[in-house]
C-alpha cells in the first residue's frame, strides 16, 4: 500500500510567528495508529497505514488587515496531487466559504474579510482532498485552528464615565478616596496591548492615583472644607504599559470634602444692646444674637446660655434650633423705677465637639449684652393683692370699716382717686372716700342674710384716667347675738289618759340664727307664771335639749282635751337672747303599751259599741247633707239675683216696648217704628244692650236678609251668627229678632175679603206650598169644600 502525505504551508507577513509554530510541533503524543479496512480483488488482505504526525497545531492570522488584497492564510497540498488538476481541495468549519476561501485546484487559503479578534479569537476548520474523477477522498479529513493574532486596536475603558466620592476634611496624606477601574478588550496574554497604567491628569497637587491599582489618595494635609469643598479629578488609563503609542481613556472623579467640627462658633461683635418696656410680660422676646460657625449640620449646632451678669435673674436666653440664634426674653417683671440697665454675658457653645480638634482651642465664644428698661405710665399699684375686712353686723351707718392703699409706681407719683365698682355692690351698702381709700357703711348689715360681701375697689390716676387698677375686697360680717333661740320644729305632743307621773312625753330642741364662736348653748325653763305647773314639768338635758315630763297620774279628755305649756329658751351669748315657745299637748286615748289610738273629744259621746265603719258612714251622710244645703242656698240666691236687663229696656224676641207717643202719624220727626221691621235699618243702628257704650269691640255687621226668606230660616241664621261671634257675651236672649218677615205672596187669606169678590177664588196653588199649608189646601182647594 502506498503512503500519502498532506502538507499545509502558511504564508504570513509576521516573522515572529514562525518560531511559535516550530515550538508547537507535535511528537509521538499525537501519533496513533489508524486502521483502514479495504477489500482487494487478488488476496483480500487487510491493509494497514501509519498516519504521520502533523507538523502544525495552529496558524496565526493578523487581525484588522487593511491591505489591498485578501490576506493569505496558507496552502493545502497532498503528494497525490500531480498538478494535472485531478484533485479537488475542500475546506469546512468556522467561516469556511465566507471568511476563509480555498482555491480548490491549488489548495491556497485566503481570508476574504477583515477579522476582529475581540469578536472571535480563533476558528476551527477541516480540510480534505477528493479525486475529481472517482470522488474518492485521497486523504483523510484533517482539523486545524486558525488563531487571530491580536494588535493594539482597543483603548482602555473605565467602568463609569463619572465617579463620585467624598472624604472628611482635614484628612491625612495618603487617605484613600476611591478606586477607579479600566478594562482593555485587547489580548492580555499577548504583548502589552492590555497592560494598563493609571495616571492623574487633573487634580494635583491635592490628590494622587496609584498607577497599577487606580486607587485615588489625598496628596495634601489638612484640606479644609471651609476653604474649598468640591474637587474634580481626571484620571487617565493607558495601555502598552504606558509607553508611547499606547491607547488611553479618561474618567472624571468628583470629590467632596465632608464637614467635621473643626471650627468654634464666633460672635460677629463683642457687645449687643437691646431695650424693653417695663410693662413687658415674662416670656416677651427682646432680640436675637447669633454666633456664626463655618461648619454645617450638627457640627454648627450652638447652645446659648447666660454665664454671668446682673440681669441673669431677670432675663433668659433660648436657642432657635432652626436658625441657630439666641433669643433674649424677659424672665421676670421689670421695673424702671427699680433698675434701668442690665448687663448680661452670653456664651455660645458647640453641642457636638470633635475630640480630634480640641487642641485647637475652646469651641465656644462669649459676648456682652446690655438691656435698658424703658419707663411707661403704669397704673396704680395697691399695697396688697387683695384685702380682707371684718366688721360687726351691728356697725352703725357711716362707720369706717377699713382702708385700701394704692400709689402710682412711676416717678411722677400722680394723685389717685378711689371708687367702688357698683357692679359688685348693686345695693350700695358700701362706699369709699375718693381721697384716702377709706371704706364706710352706707346701709345696715345683716349677717344672717349675707355673711360675706365681695366688692371691687378701683384706683385711678387723676391726671390720666386711662391708668387704673382694681383690687378685690372681701368683707366678712361678724356675728352678734341679735336673734333669740326658738323651737327647732313644730312639735305635735300628746299625753295618754293613763299616763303615770314622771313620764317623758316629749323632747324638744332649739335653733338659733346666730353663730357664736364658742357654739350654741341653750337653756330651757317654764315661764314664771307656770314655774310650778300642776300637770307638767320640764327638765333641761344640758345638751341643748329638754324633756317634758308628766307630774300626775291620769288625764281626762272629757275635762281637758288640750294643755298649753309655755317654755322659755335662753342662749348663753352676750347679750343673752330668749324667746317663749308654747307647746300644745293633747290628751289621747292609748293602749296598754302607750300607743296613741284617738285624740278626738267627740269620740267620747258616741256609743261604746259603735264600730269604725259605722262612724265613717255617719260622717259621709253628714257631709252629703251639708253639700245639698249649700247647693239649695246657692240656687235660691241665684233666683233672687236682679236680672241683667231693666224691665223697660227688656227685649224679648219680637216684643218691643215703645213708650214714645210722638206727634201722631203726621209727626215725621218722631221715632220711626219702621226700623223695627226693616232688617237693613236694624243692622245699621243695632247696639248691644249688654255692653257699655264705649266698647272696645267693633260691632260686626251681618249681611242683610233680603226678601222671600222664611222667618224660621232667618232666626236660625241669626242664632248661628251670634254663636260664632267672638265679641258677643253668652246671652242668647239678648239677640234682637225684630223682623216680622216680608209680605206673603198669597196675599190675605181672610174670609172677610172673600165676600167682596165677585166669584169663587182658586186656592189650588196652596198645595204647592208644602206640608204646612196642606190643611188650608184641603179646606179651600176642593170643589166640595167650596160648596160646603
PDB file of N, CA, C and O in Angstrom, residues 654-691:
ATOM      1  N   UNK A 654    -139.802  89.218  69.613  1.00  0.00           N
ATOM      2  CA  UNK A 654    -140.459  90.238  68.798  1.00  0.00           C
ATOM      3  C   UNK A 654    -141.218  91.262  69.630  1.00  0.00           C
ATOM      4  O   UNK A 654    -141.950  92.087  69.083  1.00  0.00           O
ATOM      5  N   UNK A 655    -141.108  91.208  70.951  1.00  0.00           N
ATOM      6  CA  UNK A 655    -141.843  92.153  71.818  1.00  0.00           C
ATOM      7  C   UNK A 655    -140.959  93.353  72.046  1.00  0.00           C
ATOM      8  O   UNK A 655    -139.859  93.242  72.569  1.00  0.00           O
ATOM      9  N   UNK A 656    -141.402  94.538  71.678  1.00  0.00           N
ATOM     10  CA  UNK A 656    -140.650  95.780  71.808  1.00  0.00           C
ATOM     11  C   UNK A 656    -141.504  96.762  72.592  1.00  0.00           C
ATOM     12  O   UNK A 656    -142.695  96.984  72.285  1.00  0.00           O
ATOM     13  N   UNK A 657    -140.956  97.348  73.607  1.00  0.00           N
ATOM     14  CA  UNK A 657    -141.664  98.389  74.388  1.00  0.00           C
ATOM     15  C   UNK A 657    -141.440  99.729  73.724  1.00  0.00           C
ATOM     16  O   UNK A 657    -140.293 100.160  73.553  1.00  0.00           O
ATOM     17  N   UNK A 658    -142.509 100.353  73.374  1.00  0.00           N
ATOM     18  CA  UNK A 658    -142.425 101.637  72.674  1.00  0.00           C
ATOM     19  C   UNK A 658    -143.233 102.650  73.465  1.00  0.00           C
ATOM     20  O   UNK A 658    -144.460 102.628  73.480  1.00  0.00           O
ATOM     21  N   UNK A 659    -142.528 103.541  74.169  1.00  0.00           N
ATOM     22  CA  UNK A 659    -143.180 104.486  75.080  1.00  0.00           C
ATOM     23  C   UNK A 659    -143.261 105.904  74.528  1.00  0.00           C
ATOM     24  O   UNK A 659    -143.743 106.816  75.176  1.00  0.00           O
ATOM     25  N   UNK A 660    -142.733 106.075  73.337  1.00  0.00           N
ATOM     26  CA  UNK A 660    -142.769 107.428  72.764  1.00  0.00           C
ATOM     27  C   UNK A 660    -144.106 107.637  72.063  1.00  0.00           C
ATOM     28  O   UNK A 660    -144.438 106.970  71.077  1.00  0.00           O
ATOM     29  N   UNK A 661    -144.912 108.553  72.615  1.00  0.00           N
ATOM     30  CA  UNK A 661    -146.215 108.816  71.997  1.00  0.00           C
ATOM     31  C   UNK A 661    -146.080 109.575  70.703  1.00  0.00           C
ATOM     32  O   UNK A 661    -146.856 109.383  69.767  1.00  0.00           O
ATOM     33  N   UNK A 662    -145.101 110.463  70.638  1.00  0.00           N
ATOM     34  CA  UNK A 662    -144.866 111.194  69.401  1.00  0.00           C
ATOM     35  C   UNK A 662    -145.985 112.153  69.071  1.00  0.00           C
ATOM     36  O   UNK A 662    -146.848 112.470  69.883  1.00  0.00           O
ATOM     37  N   UNK A 663    -146.000 112.593  67.871  1.00  0.00           N
ATOM     38  CA  UNK A 663    -146.987 113.582  67.413  1.00  0.00           C
ATOM     39  C   UNK A 663    -148.004 113.012  66.471  1.00  0.00           C
ATOM     40  O   UNK A 663    -148.576 113.735  65.651  1.00  0.00           O
ATOM     41  N   UNK A 664    -148.168 111.707  66.538  1.00  0.00           N
ATOM     42  CA  UNK A 664    -149.162 111.114  65.655  1.00  0.00           C
ATOM     43  C   UNK A 664    -148.538 110.697  64.342  1.00  0.00           C
ATOM     44  O   UNK A 664    -147.329 110.722  64.171  1.00  0.00           O
ATOM     45  N   UNK A 665    -149.442 110.294  63.432  1.00  0.00           N
ATOM     46  CA  UNK A 665    -148.953 109.816  62.171  1.00  0.00           C
ATOM     47  C   UNK A 665    -148.326 110.909  61.337  1.00  0.00           C
ATOM     48  O   UNK A 665    -147.505 110.632  60.464  1.00  0.00           O
ATOM     49  N   UNK A 666    -148.694 112.161  61.623  1.00  0.00           N
ATOM     50  CA  UNK A 666    -148.165 113.252  60.834  1.00  0.00           C
ATOM     51  C   UNK A 666    -146.804 113.716  61.330  1.00  0.00           C
ATOM     52  O   UNK A 666    -146.154 114.535  60.698  1.00  0.00           O
ATOM     53  N   UNK A 667    -146.433 113.234  62.512  1.00  0.00           N
ATOM     54  CA  UNK A 667    -145.146 113.677  63.088  1.00  0.00           C
ATOM     55  C   UNK A 667    -144.031 112.826  62.472  1.00  0.00           C
ATOM     56  O   UNK A 667    -143.754 111.719  62.940  1.00  0.00           O
ATOM     57  N   UNK A 668    -143.382 113.322  61.456  1.00  0.00           N
ATOM     58  CA  UNK A 668    -142.305 112.569  60.803  1.00  0.00           C
ATOM     59  C   UNK A 668    -140.998 112.646  61.557  1.00  0.00           C
ATOM     60  O   UNK A 668    -140.055 111.905  61.273  1.00  0.00           O
ATOM     61  N   UNK A 669    -140.915 113.599  62.534  1.00  0.00           N
ATOM     62  CA  UNK A 669    -139.666 113.712  63.288  1.00  0.00           C
ATOM     63  C   UNK A 669    -139.616 112.749  64.461  1.00  0.00           C
ATOM     64  O   UNK A 669    -138.603 112.642  65.132  1.00  0.00           O
ATOM     65  N   UNK A 670    -140.730 112.130  64.739  1.00  0.00           N
ATOM     66  CA  UNK A 670    -140.751 111.207  65.878  1.00  0.00           C
ATOM     67  C   UNK A 670    -140.011 109.910  65.525  1.00  0.00           C
ATOM     68  O   UNK A 670    -139.483 109.767  64.437  1.00  0.00           O
ATOM     69  N   UNK A 671    -140.054 109.010  66.499  1.00  0.00           N
ATOM     70  CA  UNK A 671    -139.368 107.746  66.303  1.00  0.00           C
ATOM     71  C   UNK A 671    -140.012 106.969  65.180  1.00  0.00           C
ATOM     72  O   UNK A 671    -141.222 106.823  65.125  1.00  0.00           O
ATOM     73  N   UNK A 672    -139.202 106.464  64.264  1.00  0.00           N
ATOM     74  CA  UNK A 672    -139.677 105.722  63.108  1.00  0.00           C
ATOM     75  C   UNK A 672    -139.814 104.270  63.501  1.00  0.00           C
ATOM     76  O   UNK A 672    -138.832 103.562  63.704  1.00  0.00           O
ATOM     77  N   UNK A 673    -141.060 103.871  63.666  1.00  0.00           N
ATOM     78  CA  UNK A 673    -141.282 102.477  64.074  1.00  0.00           C
ATOM     79  C   UNK A 673    -140.928 101.484  62.975  1.00  0.00           C
ATOM     80  O   UNK A 673    -140.787 100.289  63.192  1.00  0.00           O
ATOM     81  N   UNK A 674    -140.763 102.050  61.779  1.00  0.00           N
ATOM     82  CA  UNK A 674    -140.410 101.166  60.671  1.00  0.00           C
ATOM     83  C   UNK A 674    -139.049 100.496  60.837  1.00  0.00           C
ATOM     84  O   UNK A 674    -138.772  99.493  60.203  1.00  0.00           O
ATOM     85  N   UNK A 675    -138.245 101.118  61.651  1.00  0.00           N
ATOM     86  CA  UNK A 675    -136.948 100.491  61.886  1.00  0.00           C
ATOM     87  C   UNK A 675    -137.050  99.160  62.589  1.00  0.00           C
ATOM     88  O   UNK A 675    -136.125  98.361  62.569  1.00  0.00           O
ATOM     89  N   UNK A 676    -138.165  98.928  63.297  1.00  0.00           N
ATOM     90  CA  UNK A 676    -138.363  97.649  63.951  1.00  0.00           C
ATOM     91  C   UNK A 676    -138.664  96.544  62.959  1.00  0.00           C
ATOM     92  O   UNK A 676    -138.577  95.374  63.278  1.00  0.00           O
ATOM     93  N   UNK A 677    -139.083  96.953  61.742  1.00  0.00           N
ATOM     94  CA  UNK A 677    -139.492  95.948  60.769  1.00  0.00           C
ATOM     95  C   UNK A 677    -138.529  95.853  59.593  1.00  0.00           C
ATOM     96  O   UNK A 677    -138.588  94.902  58.840  1.00  0.00           O
ATOM     97  N   UNK A 678    -137.671  96.839  59.419  1.00  0.00           N
ATOM     98  CA  UNK A 678    -136.748  96.842  58.284  1.00  0.00           C
ATOM     99  C   UNK A 678    -135.415  96.209  58.706  1.00  0.00           C
ATOM    100  O   UNK A 678    -134.701  96.770  59.529  1.00  0.00           O
ATOM    101  N   UNK A 679    -135.073  95.092  58.158  1.00  0.00           N
ATOM    102  CA  UNK A 679    -133.811  94.445  58.588  1.00  0.00           C
ATOM    103  C   UNK A 679    -132.582  95.290  58.297  1.00  0.00           C
ATOM    104  O   UNK A 679    -131.659  95.320  59.072  1.00  0.00           O
ATOM    105  N   UNK A 680    -132.582  96.006  57.197  1.00  0.00           N
ATOM    106  CA  UNK A 680    -131.409  96.798  56.850  1.00  0.00           C
ATOM    107  C   UNK A 680    -131.235  97.951  57.809  1.00  0.00           C
ATOM    108  O   UNK A 680    -130.127  98.262  58.238  1.00  0.00           O
ATOM    109  N   UNK A 681    -132.332  98.586  58.180  1.00  0.00           N
ATOM    110  CA  UNK A 681    -132.229  99.702  59.133  1.00  0.00           C
ATOM    111  C   UNK A 681    -131.804  99.208  60.491  1.00  0.00           C
ATOM    112  O   UNK A 681    -131.038  99.847  61.200  1.00  0.00           O
ATOM    113  N   UNK A 682    -132.248  98.017  60.878  1.00  0.00           N
ATOM    114  CA  UNK A 682    -131.860  97.475  62.175  1.00  0.00           C
ATOM    115  C   UNK A 682    -130.363  97.171  62.227  1.00  0.00           C
ATOM    116  O   UNK A 682    -129.708  97.394  63.223  1.00  0.00           O
ATOM    117  N   UNK A 683    -129.815  96.723  61.161  1.00  0.00           N
ATOM    118  CA  UNK A 683    -128.404  96.375  61.150  1.00  0.00           C
ATOM    119  C   UNK A 683    -127.537  97.601  61.254  1.00  0.00           C
ATOM    120  O   UNK A 683    -126.460  97.557  61.820  1.00  0.00           O
ATOM    121  N   UNK A 684    -127.948  98.731  60.720  1.00  0.00           N
ATOM    122  CA  UNK A 684    -127.102  99.914  60.732  1.00  0.00           C
ATOM    123  C   UNK A 684    -127.008 100.525  62.118  1.00  0.00           C
ATOM    124  O   UNK A 684    -125.974 101.031  62.505  1.00  0.00           O
ATOM    125  N   UNK A 685    -128.112 100.489  62.862  1.00  0.00           N
ATOM    126  CA  UNK A 685    -128.117 101.177  64.162  1.00  0.00           C
ATOM    127  C   UNK A 685    -128.163 100.221  65.324  1.00  0.00           C
ATOM    128  O   UNK A 685    -128.466 100.623  66.431  1.00  0.00           O
ATOM    129  N   UNK A 686    -127.911  98.971  65.072  1.00  0.00           N
ATOM    130  CA  UNK A 686    -128.027  97.977  66.144  1.00  0.00           C
ATOM    131  C   UNK A 686    -126.910  98.145  67.160  1.00  0.00           C
ATOM    132  O   UNK A 686    -125.754  98.213  66.790  1.00  0.00           O
ATOM    133  N   UNK A 687    -127.225  98.207  68.434  1.00  0.00           N
ATOM    134  CA  UNK A 687    -126.270  98.287  69.535  1.00  0.00           C
ATOM    135  C   UNK A 687    -126.607  97.224  70.558  1.00  0.00           C
ATOM    136  O   UNK A 687    -127.781  97.041  70.898  1.00  0.00           O
ATOM    137  N   UNK A 688    -125.601  96.570  71.045  1.00  0.00           N
ATOM    138  CA  UNK A 688    -125.817  95.545  72.067  1.00  0.00           C
ATOM    139  C   UNK A 688    -126.116  96.207  73.390  1.00  0.00           C
ATOM    140  O   UNK A 688    -125.370  97.082  73.834  1.00  0.00           O
ATOM    141  N   UNK A 689    -127.203  95.758  74.057  1.00  0.00           N
ATOM    142  CA  UNK A 689    -127.568  96.364  75.328  1.00  0.00           C
ATOM    143  C   UNK A 689    -126.782  95.772  76.500  1.00  0.00           C
ATOM    144  O   UNK A 689    -126.868  96.276  77.609  1.00  0.00           O
ATOM    145  N   UNK A 690    -126.060  94.708  76.278  1.00  0.00           N
ATOM    146  CA  UNK A 690    -125.327  94.076  77.381  1.00  0.00           C
ATOM    147  C   UNK A 690    -123.873  94.517  77.457  1.00  0.00           C
ATOM    148  O   UNK A 690    -123.085  93.909  78.151  1.00  0.00           O
ATOM    149  N   UNK A 691    -123.484  95.534  76.697  1.00  0.00           N
ATOM    150  CA  UNK A 691    -122.120  96.061  76.759  1.00  0.00           C
ATOM    151  C   UNK A 691    -122.205  97.544  77.005  1.00  0.00           C
ATOM    152  O   UNK A 691    -123.214  98.193  76.723  1.00  0.00           O
TER     153      UNK A 691
END
